mmCIF file as Biopython writes it, N, C-alpha, C and O atoms, coordinates in Angstrom:
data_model
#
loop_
_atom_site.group_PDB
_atom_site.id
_atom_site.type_symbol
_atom_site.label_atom_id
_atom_site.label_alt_id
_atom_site.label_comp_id
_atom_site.label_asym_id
_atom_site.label_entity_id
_atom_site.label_seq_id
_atom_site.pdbx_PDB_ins_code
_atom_site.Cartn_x
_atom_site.Cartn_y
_atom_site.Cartn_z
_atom_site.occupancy
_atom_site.B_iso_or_equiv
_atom_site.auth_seq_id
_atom_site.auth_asym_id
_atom_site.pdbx_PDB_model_num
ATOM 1   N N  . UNK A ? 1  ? -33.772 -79.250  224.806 1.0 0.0 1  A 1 
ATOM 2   C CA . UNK A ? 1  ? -34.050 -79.083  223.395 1.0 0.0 1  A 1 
ATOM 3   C C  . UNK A ? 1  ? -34.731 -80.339  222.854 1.0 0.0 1  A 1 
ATOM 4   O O  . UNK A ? 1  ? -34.195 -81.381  223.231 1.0 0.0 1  A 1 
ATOM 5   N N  . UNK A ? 2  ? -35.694 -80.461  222.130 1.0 0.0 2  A 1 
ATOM 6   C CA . UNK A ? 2  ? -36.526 -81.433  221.455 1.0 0.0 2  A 1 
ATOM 7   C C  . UNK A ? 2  ? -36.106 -82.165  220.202 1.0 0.0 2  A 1 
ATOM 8   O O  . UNK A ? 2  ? -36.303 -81.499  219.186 1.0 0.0 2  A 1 
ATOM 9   N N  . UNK A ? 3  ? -35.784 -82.896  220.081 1.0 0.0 3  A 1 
ATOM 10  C CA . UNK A ? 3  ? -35.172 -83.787  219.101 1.0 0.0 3  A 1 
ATOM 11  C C  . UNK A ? 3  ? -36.052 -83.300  217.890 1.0 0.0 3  A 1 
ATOM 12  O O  . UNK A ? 3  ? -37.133 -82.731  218.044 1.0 0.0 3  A 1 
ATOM 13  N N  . UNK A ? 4  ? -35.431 -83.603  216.559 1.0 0.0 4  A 1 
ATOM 14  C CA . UNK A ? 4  ? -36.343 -82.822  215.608 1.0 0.0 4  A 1 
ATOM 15  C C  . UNK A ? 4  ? -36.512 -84.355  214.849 1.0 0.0 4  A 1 
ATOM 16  O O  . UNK A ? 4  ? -35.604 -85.157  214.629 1.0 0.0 4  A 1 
ATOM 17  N N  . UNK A ? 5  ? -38.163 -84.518  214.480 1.0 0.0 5  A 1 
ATOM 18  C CA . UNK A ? 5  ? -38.201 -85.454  213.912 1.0 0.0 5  A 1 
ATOM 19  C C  . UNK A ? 5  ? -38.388 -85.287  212.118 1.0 0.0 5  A 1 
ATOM 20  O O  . UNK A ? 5  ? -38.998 -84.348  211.607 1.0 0.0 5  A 1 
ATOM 21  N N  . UNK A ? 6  ? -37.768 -86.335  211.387 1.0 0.0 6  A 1 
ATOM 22  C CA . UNK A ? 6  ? -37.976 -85.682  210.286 1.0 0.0 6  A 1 
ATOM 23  C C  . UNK A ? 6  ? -38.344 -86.939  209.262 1.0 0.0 6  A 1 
ATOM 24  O O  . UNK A ? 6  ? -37.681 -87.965  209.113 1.0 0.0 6  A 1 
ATOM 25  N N  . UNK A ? 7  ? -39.759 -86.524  208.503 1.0 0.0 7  A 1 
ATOM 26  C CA . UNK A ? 7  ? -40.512 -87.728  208.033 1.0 0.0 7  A 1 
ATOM 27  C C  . UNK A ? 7  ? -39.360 -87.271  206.437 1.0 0.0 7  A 1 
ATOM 28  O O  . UNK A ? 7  ? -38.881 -86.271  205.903 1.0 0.0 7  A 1 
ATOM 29  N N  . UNK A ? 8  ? -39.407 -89.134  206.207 1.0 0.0 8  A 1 
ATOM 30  C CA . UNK A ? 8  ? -38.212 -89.400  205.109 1.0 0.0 8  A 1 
ATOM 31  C C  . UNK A ? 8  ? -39.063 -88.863  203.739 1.0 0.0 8  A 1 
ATOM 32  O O  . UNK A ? 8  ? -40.254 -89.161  203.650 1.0 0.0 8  A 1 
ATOM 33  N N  . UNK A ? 9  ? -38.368 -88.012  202.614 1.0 0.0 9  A 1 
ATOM 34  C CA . UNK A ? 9  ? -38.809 -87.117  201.966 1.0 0.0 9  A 1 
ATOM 35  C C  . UNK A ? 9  ? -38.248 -87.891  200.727 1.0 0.0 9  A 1 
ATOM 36  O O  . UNK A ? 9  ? -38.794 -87.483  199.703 1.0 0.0 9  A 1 
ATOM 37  N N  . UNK A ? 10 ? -37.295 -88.917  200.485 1.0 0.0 10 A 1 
ATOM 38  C CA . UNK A ? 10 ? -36.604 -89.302  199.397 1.0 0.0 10 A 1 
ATOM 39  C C  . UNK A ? 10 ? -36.299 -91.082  199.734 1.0 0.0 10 A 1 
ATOM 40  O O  . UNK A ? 10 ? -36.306 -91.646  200.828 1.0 0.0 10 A 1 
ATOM 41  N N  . UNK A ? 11 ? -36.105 -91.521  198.694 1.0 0.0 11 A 1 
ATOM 42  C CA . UNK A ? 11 ? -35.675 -93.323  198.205 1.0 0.0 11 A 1 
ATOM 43  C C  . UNK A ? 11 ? -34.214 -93.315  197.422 1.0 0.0 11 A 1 
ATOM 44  O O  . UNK A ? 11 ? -33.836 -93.043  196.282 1.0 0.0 11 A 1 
ATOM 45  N N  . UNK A ? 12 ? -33.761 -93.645  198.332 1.0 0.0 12 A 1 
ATOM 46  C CA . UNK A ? 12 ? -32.430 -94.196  197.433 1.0 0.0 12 A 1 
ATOM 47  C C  . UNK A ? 12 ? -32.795 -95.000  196.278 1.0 0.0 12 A 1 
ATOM 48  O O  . UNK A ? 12 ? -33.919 -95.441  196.038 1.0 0.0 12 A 1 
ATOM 49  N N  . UNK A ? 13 ? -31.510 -95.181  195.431 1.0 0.0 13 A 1 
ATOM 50  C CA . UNK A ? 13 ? -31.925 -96.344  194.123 1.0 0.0 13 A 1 
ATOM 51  C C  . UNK A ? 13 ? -31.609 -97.700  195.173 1.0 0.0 13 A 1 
ATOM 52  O O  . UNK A ? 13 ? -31.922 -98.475  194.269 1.0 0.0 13 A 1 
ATOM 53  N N  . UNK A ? 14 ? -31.373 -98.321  195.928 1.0 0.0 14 A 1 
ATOM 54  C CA . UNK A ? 14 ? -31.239 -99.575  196.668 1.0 0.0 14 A 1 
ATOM 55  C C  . UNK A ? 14 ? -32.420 -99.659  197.161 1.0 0.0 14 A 1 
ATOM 56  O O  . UNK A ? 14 ? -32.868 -100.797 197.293 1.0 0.0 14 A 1 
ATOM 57  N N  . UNK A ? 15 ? -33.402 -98.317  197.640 1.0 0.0 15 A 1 
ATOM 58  C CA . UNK A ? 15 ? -34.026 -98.568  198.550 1.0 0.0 15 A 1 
ATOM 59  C C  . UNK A ? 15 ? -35.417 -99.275  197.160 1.0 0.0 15 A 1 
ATOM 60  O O  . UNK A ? 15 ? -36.366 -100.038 197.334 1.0 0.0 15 A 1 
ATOM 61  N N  . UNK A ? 16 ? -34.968 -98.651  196.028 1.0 0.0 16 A 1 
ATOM 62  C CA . UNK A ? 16 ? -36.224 -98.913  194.900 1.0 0.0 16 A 1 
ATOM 63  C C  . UNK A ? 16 ? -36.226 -100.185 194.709 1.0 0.0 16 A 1 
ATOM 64  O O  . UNK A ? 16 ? -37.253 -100.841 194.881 1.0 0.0 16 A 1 
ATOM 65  N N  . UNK A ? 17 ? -34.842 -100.845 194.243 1.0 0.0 17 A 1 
ATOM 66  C CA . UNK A ? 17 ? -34.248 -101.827 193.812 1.0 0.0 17 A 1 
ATOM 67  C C  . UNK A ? 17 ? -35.146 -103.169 194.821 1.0 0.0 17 A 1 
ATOM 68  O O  . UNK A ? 17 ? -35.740 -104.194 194.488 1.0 0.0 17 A 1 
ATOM 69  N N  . UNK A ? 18 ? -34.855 -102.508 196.163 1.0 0.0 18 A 1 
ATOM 70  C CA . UNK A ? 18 ? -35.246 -103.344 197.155 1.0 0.0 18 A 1 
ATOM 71  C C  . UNK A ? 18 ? -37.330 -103.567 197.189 1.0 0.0 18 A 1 
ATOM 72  O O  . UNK A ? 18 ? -37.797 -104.691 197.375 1.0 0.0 18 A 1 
ATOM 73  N N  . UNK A ? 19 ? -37.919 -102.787 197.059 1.0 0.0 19 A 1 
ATOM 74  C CA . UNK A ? 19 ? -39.145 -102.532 196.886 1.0 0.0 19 A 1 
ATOM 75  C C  . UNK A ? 19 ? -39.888 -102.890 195.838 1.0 0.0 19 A 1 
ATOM 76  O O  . UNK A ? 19 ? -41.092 -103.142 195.897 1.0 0.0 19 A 1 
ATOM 77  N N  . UNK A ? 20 ? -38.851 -102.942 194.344 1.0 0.0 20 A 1 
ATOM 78  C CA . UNK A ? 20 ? -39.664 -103.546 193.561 1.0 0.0 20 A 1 
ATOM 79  C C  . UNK A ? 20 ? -39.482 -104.960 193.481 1.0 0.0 20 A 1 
ATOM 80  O O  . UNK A ? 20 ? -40.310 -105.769 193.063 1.0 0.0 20 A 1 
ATOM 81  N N  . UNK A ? 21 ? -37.694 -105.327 194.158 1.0 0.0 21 A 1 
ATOM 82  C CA . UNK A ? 21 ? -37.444 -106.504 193.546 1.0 0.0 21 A 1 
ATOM 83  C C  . UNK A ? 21 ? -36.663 -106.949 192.400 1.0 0.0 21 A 1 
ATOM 84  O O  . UNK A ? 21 ? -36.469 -108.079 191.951 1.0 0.0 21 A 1 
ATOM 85  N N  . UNK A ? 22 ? -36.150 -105.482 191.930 1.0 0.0 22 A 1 
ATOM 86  C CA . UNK A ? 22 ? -35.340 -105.529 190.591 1.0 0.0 22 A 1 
ATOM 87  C C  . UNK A ? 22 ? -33.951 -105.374 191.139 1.0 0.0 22 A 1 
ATOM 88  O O  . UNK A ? 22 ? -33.552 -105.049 192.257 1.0 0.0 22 A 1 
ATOM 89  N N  . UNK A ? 23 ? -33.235 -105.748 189.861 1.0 0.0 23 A 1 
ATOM 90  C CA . UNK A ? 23 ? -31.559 -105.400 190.196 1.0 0.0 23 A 1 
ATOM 91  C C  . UNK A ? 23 ? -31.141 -104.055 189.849 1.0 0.0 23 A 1 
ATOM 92  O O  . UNK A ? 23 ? -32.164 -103.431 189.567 1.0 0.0 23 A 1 
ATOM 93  N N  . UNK A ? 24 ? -30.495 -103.589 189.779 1.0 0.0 24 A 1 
ATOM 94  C CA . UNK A ? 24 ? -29.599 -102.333 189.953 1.0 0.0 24 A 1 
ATOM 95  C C  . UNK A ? 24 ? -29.367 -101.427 188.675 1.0 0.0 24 A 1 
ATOM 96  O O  . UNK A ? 24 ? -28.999 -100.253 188.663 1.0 0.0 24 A 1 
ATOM 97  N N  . UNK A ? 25 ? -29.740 -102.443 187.346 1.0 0.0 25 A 1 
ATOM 98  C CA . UNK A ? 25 ? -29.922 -101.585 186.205 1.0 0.0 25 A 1 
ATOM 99  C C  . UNK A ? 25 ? -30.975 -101.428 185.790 1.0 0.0 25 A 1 
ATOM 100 O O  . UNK A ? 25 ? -31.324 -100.582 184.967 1.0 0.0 25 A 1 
ATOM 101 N N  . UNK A ? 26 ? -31.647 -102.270 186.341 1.0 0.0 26 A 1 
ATOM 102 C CA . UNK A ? 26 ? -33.405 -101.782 185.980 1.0 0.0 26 A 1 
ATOM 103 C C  . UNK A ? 26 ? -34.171 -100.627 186.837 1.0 0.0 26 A 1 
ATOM 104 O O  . UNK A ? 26 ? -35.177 -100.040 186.439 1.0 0.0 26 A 1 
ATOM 105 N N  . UNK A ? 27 ? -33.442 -100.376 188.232 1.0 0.0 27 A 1 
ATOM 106 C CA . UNK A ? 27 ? -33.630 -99.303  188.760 1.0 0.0 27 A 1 
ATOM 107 C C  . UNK A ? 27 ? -33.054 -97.896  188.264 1.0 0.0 27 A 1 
ATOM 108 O O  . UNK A ? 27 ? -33.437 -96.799  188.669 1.0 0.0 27 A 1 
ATOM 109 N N  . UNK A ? 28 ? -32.178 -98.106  187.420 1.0 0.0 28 A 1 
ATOM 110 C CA . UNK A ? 28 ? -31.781 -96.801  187.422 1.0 0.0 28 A 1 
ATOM 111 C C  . UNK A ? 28 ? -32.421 -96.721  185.595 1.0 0.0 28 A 1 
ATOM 112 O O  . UNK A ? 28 ? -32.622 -95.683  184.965 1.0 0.0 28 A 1 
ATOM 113 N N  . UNK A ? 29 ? -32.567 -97.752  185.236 1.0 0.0 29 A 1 
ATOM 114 C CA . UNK A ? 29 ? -33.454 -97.346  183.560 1.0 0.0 29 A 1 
ATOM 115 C C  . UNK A ? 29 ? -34.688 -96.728  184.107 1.0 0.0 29 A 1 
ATOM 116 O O  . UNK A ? 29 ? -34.965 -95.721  183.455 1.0 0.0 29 A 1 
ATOM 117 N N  . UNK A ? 30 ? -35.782 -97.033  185.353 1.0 0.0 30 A 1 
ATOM 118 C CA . UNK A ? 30 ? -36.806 -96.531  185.442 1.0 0.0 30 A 1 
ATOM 119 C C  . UNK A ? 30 ? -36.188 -94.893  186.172 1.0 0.0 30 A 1 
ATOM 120 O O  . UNK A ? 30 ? -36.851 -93.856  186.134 1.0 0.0 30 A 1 
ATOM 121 N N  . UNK A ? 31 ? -35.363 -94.967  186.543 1.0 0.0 31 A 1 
ATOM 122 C CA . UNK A ? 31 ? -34.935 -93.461  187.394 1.0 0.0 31 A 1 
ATOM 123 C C  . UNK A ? 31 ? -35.077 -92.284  185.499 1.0 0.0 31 A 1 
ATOM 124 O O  . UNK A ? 31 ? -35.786 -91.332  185.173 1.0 0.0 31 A 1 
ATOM 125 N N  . UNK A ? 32 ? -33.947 -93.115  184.746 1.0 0.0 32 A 1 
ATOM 126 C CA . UNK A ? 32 ? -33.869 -92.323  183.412 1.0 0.0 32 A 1 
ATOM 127 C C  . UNK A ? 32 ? -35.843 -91.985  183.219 1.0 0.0 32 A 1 
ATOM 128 O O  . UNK A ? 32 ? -36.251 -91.011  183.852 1.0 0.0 32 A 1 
ATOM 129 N N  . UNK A ? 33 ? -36.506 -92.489  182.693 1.0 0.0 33 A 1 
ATOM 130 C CA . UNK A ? 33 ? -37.582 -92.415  181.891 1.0 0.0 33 A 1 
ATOM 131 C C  . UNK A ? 33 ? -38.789 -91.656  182.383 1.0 0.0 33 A 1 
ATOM 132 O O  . UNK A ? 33 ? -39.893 -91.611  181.841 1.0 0.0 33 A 1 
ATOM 133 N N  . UNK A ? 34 ? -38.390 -91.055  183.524 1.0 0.0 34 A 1 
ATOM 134 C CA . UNK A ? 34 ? -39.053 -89.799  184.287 1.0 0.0 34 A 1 
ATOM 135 C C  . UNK A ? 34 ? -40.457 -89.786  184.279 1.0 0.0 34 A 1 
ATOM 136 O O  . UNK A ? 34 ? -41.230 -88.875  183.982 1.0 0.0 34 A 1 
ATOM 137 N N  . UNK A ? 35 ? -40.739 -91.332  184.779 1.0 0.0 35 A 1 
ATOM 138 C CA . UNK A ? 35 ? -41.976 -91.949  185.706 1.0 0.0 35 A 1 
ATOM 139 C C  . UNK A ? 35 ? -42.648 -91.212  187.022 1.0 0.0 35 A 1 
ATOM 140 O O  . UNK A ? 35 ? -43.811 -90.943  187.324 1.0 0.0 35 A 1 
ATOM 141 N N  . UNK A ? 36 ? -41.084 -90.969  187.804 1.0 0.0 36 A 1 
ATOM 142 C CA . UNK A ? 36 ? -41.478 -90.008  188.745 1.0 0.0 36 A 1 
ATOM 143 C C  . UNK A ? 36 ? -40.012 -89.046  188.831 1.0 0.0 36 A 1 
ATOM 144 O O  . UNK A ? 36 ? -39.017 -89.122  188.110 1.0 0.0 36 A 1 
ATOM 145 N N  . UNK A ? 37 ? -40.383 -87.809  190.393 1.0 0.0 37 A 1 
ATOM 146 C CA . UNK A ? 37 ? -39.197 -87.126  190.164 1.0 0.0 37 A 1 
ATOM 147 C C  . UNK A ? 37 ? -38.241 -88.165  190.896 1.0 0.0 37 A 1 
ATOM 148 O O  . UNK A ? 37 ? -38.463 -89.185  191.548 1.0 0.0 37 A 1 
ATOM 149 N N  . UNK A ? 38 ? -36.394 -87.082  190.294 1.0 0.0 38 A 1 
ATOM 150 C CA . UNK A ? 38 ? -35.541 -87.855  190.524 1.0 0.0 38 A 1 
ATOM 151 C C  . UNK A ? 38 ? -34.621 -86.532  190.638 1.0 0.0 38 A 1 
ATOM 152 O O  . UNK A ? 38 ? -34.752 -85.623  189.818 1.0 0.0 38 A 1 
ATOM 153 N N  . UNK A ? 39 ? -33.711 -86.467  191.660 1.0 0.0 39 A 1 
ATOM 154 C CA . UNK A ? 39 ? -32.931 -85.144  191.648 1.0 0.0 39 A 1 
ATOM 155 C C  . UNK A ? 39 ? -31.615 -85.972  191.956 1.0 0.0 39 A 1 
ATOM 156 O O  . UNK A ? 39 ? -31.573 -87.153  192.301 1.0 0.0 39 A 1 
ATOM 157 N N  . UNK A ? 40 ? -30.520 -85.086  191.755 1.0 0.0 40 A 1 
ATOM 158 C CA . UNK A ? 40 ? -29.036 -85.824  192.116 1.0 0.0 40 A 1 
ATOM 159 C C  . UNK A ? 40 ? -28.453 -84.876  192.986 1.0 0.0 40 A 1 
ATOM 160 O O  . UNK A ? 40 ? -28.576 -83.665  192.798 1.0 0.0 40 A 1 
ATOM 161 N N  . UNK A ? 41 ? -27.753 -85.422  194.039 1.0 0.0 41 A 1 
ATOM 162 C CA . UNK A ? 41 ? -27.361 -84.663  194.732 1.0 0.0 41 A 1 
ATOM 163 C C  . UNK A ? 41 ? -26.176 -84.922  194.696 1.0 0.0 41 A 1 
ATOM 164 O O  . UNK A ? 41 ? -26.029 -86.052  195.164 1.0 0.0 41 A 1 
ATOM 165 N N  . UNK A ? 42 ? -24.793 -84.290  194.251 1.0 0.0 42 A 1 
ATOM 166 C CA . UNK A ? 42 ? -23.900 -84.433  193.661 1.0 0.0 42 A 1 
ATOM 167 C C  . UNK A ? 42 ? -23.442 -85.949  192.927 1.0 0.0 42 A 1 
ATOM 168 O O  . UNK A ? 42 ? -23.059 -85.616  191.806 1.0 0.0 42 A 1 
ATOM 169 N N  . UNK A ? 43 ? -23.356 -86.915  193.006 1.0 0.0 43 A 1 
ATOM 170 C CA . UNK A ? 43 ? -23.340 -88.255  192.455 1.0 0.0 43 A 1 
ATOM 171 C C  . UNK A ? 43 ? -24.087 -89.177  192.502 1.0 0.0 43 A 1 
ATOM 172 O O  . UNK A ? 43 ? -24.103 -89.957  191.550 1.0 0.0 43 A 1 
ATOM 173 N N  . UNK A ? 44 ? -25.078 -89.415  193.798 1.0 0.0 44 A 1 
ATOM 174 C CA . UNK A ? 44 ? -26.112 -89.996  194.142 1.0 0.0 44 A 1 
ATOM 175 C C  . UNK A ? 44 ? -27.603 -89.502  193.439 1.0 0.0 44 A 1 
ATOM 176 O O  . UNK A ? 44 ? -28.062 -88.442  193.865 1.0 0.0 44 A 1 
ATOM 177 N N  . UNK A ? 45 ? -28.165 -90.036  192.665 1.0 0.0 45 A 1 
ATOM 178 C CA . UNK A ? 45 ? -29.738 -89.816  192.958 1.0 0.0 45 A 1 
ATOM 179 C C  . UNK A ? 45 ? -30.423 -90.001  194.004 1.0 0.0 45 A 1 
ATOM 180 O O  . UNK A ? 45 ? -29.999 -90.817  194.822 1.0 0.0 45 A 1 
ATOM 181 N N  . UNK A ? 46 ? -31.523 -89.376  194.229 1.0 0.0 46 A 1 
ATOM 182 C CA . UNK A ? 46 ? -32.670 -89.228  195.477 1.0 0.0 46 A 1 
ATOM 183 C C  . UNK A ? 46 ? -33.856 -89.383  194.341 1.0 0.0 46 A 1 
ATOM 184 O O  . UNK A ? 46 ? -33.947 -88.767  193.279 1.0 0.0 46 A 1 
ATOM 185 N N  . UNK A ? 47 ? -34.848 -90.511  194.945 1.0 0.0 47 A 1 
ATOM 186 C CA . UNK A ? 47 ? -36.130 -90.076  194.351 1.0 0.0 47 A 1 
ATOM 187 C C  . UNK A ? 47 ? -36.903 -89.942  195.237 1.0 0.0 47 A 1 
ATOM 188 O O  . UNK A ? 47 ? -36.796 -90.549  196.302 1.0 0.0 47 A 1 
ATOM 189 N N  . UNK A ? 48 ? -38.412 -88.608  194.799 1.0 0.0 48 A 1 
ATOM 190 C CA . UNK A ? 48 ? -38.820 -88.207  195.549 1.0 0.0 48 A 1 
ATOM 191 C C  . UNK A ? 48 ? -39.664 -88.922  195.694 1.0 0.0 48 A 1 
ATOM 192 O O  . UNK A ? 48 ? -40.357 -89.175  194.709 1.0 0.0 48 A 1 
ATOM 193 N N  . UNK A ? 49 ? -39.985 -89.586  197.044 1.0 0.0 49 A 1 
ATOM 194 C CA . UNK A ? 49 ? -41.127 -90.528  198.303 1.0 0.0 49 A 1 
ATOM 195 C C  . UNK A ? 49 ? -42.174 -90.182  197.373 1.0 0.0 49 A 1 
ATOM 196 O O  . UNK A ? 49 ? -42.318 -90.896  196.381 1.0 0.0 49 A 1 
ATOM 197 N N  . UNK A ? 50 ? -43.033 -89.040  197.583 1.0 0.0 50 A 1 
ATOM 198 C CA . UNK A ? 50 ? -44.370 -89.304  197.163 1.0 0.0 50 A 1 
ATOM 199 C C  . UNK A ? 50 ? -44.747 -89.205  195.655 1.0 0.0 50 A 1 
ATOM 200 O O  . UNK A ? 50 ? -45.863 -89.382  195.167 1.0 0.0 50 A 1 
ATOM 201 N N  . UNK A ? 51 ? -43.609 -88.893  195.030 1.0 0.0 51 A 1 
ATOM 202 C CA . UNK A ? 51 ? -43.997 -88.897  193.212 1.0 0.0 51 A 1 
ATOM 203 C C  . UNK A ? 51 ? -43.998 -90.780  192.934 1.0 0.0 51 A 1 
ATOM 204 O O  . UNK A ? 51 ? -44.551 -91.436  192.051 1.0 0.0 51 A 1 
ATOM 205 N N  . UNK A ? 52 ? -43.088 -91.239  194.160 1.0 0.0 52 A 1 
ATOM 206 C CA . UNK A ? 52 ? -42.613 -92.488  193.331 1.0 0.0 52 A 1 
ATOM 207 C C  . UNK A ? 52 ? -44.040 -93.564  193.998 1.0 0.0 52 A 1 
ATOM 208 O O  . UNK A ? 52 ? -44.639 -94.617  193.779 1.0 0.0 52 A 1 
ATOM 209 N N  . UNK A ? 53 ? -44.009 -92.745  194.641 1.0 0.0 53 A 1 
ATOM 210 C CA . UNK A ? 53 ? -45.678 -94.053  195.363 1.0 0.0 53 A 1 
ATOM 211 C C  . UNK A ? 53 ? -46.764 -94.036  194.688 1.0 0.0 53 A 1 
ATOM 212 O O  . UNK A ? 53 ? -47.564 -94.908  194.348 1.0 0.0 53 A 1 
ATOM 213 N N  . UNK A ? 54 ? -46.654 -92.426  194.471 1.0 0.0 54 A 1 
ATOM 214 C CA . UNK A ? 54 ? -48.199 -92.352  193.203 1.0 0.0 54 A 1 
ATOM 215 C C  . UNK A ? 54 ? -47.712 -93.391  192.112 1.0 0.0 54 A 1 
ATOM 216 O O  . UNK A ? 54 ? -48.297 -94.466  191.983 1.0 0.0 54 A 1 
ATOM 217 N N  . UNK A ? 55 ? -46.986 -93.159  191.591 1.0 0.0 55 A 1 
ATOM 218 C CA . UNK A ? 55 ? -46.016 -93.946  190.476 1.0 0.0 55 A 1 
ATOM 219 C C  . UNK A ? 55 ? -46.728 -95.440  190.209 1.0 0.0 55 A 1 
ATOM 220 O O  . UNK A ? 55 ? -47.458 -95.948  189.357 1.0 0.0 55 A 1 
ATOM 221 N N  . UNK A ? 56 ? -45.920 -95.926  191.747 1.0 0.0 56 A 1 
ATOM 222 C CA . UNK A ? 56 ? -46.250 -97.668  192.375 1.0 0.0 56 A 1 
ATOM 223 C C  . UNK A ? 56 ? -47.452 -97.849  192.223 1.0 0.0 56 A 1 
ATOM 224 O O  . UNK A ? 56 ? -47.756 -98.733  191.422 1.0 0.0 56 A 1 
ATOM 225 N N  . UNK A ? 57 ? -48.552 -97.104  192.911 1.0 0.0 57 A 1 
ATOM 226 C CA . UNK A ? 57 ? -49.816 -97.155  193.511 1.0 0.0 57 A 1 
ATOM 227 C C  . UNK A ? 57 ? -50.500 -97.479  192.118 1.0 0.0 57 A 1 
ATOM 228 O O  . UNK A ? 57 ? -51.219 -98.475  192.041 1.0 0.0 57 A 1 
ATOM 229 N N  . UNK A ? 58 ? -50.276 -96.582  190.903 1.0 0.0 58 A 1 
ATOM 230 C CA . UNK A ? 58 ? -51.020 -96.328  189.805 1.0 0.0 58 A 1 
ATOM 231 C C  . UNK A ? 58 ? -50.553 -97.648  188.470 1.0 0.0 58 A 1 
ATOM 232 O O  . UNK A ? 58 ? -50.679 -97.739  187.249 1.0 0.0 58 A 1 
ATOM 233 N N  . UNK A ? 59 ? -49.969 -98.507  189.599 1.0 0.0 59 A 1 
ATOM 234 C CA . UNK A ? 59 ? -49.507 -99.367  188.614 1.0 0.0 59 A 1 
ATOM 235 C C  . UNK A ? 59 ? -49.585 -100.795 188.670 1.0 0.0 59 A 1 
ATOM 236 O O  . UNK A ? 59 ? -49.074 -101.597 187.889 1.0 0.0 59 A 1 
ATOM 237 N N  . UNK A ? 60 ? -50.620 -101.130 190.176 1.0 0.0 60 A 1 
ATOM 238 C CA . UNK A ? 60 ? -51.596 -102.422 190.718 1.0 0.0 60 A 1 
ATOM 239 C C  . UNK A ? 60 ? -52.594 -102.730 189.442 1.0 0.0 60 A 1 
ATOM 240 O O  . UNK A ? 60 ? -53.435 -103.627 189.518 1.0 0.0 60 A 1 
#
């Protein structure tokens, strides 16, 4: 059986935190203000990979 590979579809808030460089309440004020998508999966947010890069990208 073939291992299933699976390209990462979502960013934790640590993983944002970590990427922009901010602390932990400034990640989750930009999660509120619906810059890009953001879904919760029972207590955790997920943001979605490619809404949040356009996001980044559009903001050099």
């Amino acid at each position: 059986m073939k291992p299933v590979i699976c390209e990462k579809k979502t960013y934790t808030v640590a993983e944002i935190m970590e990427i922009l460089g901010i602390g932990r309440t400034a990640a989750y004020d930009l999660t509120r203000k619906g810059l890009f998508k953001v879904i919760r999966v029972g207590k955790i947010l997920r943001i979605n990979k490619e809404s949040f890069d356009q996001w980044f990208d559009n903001q050099q």
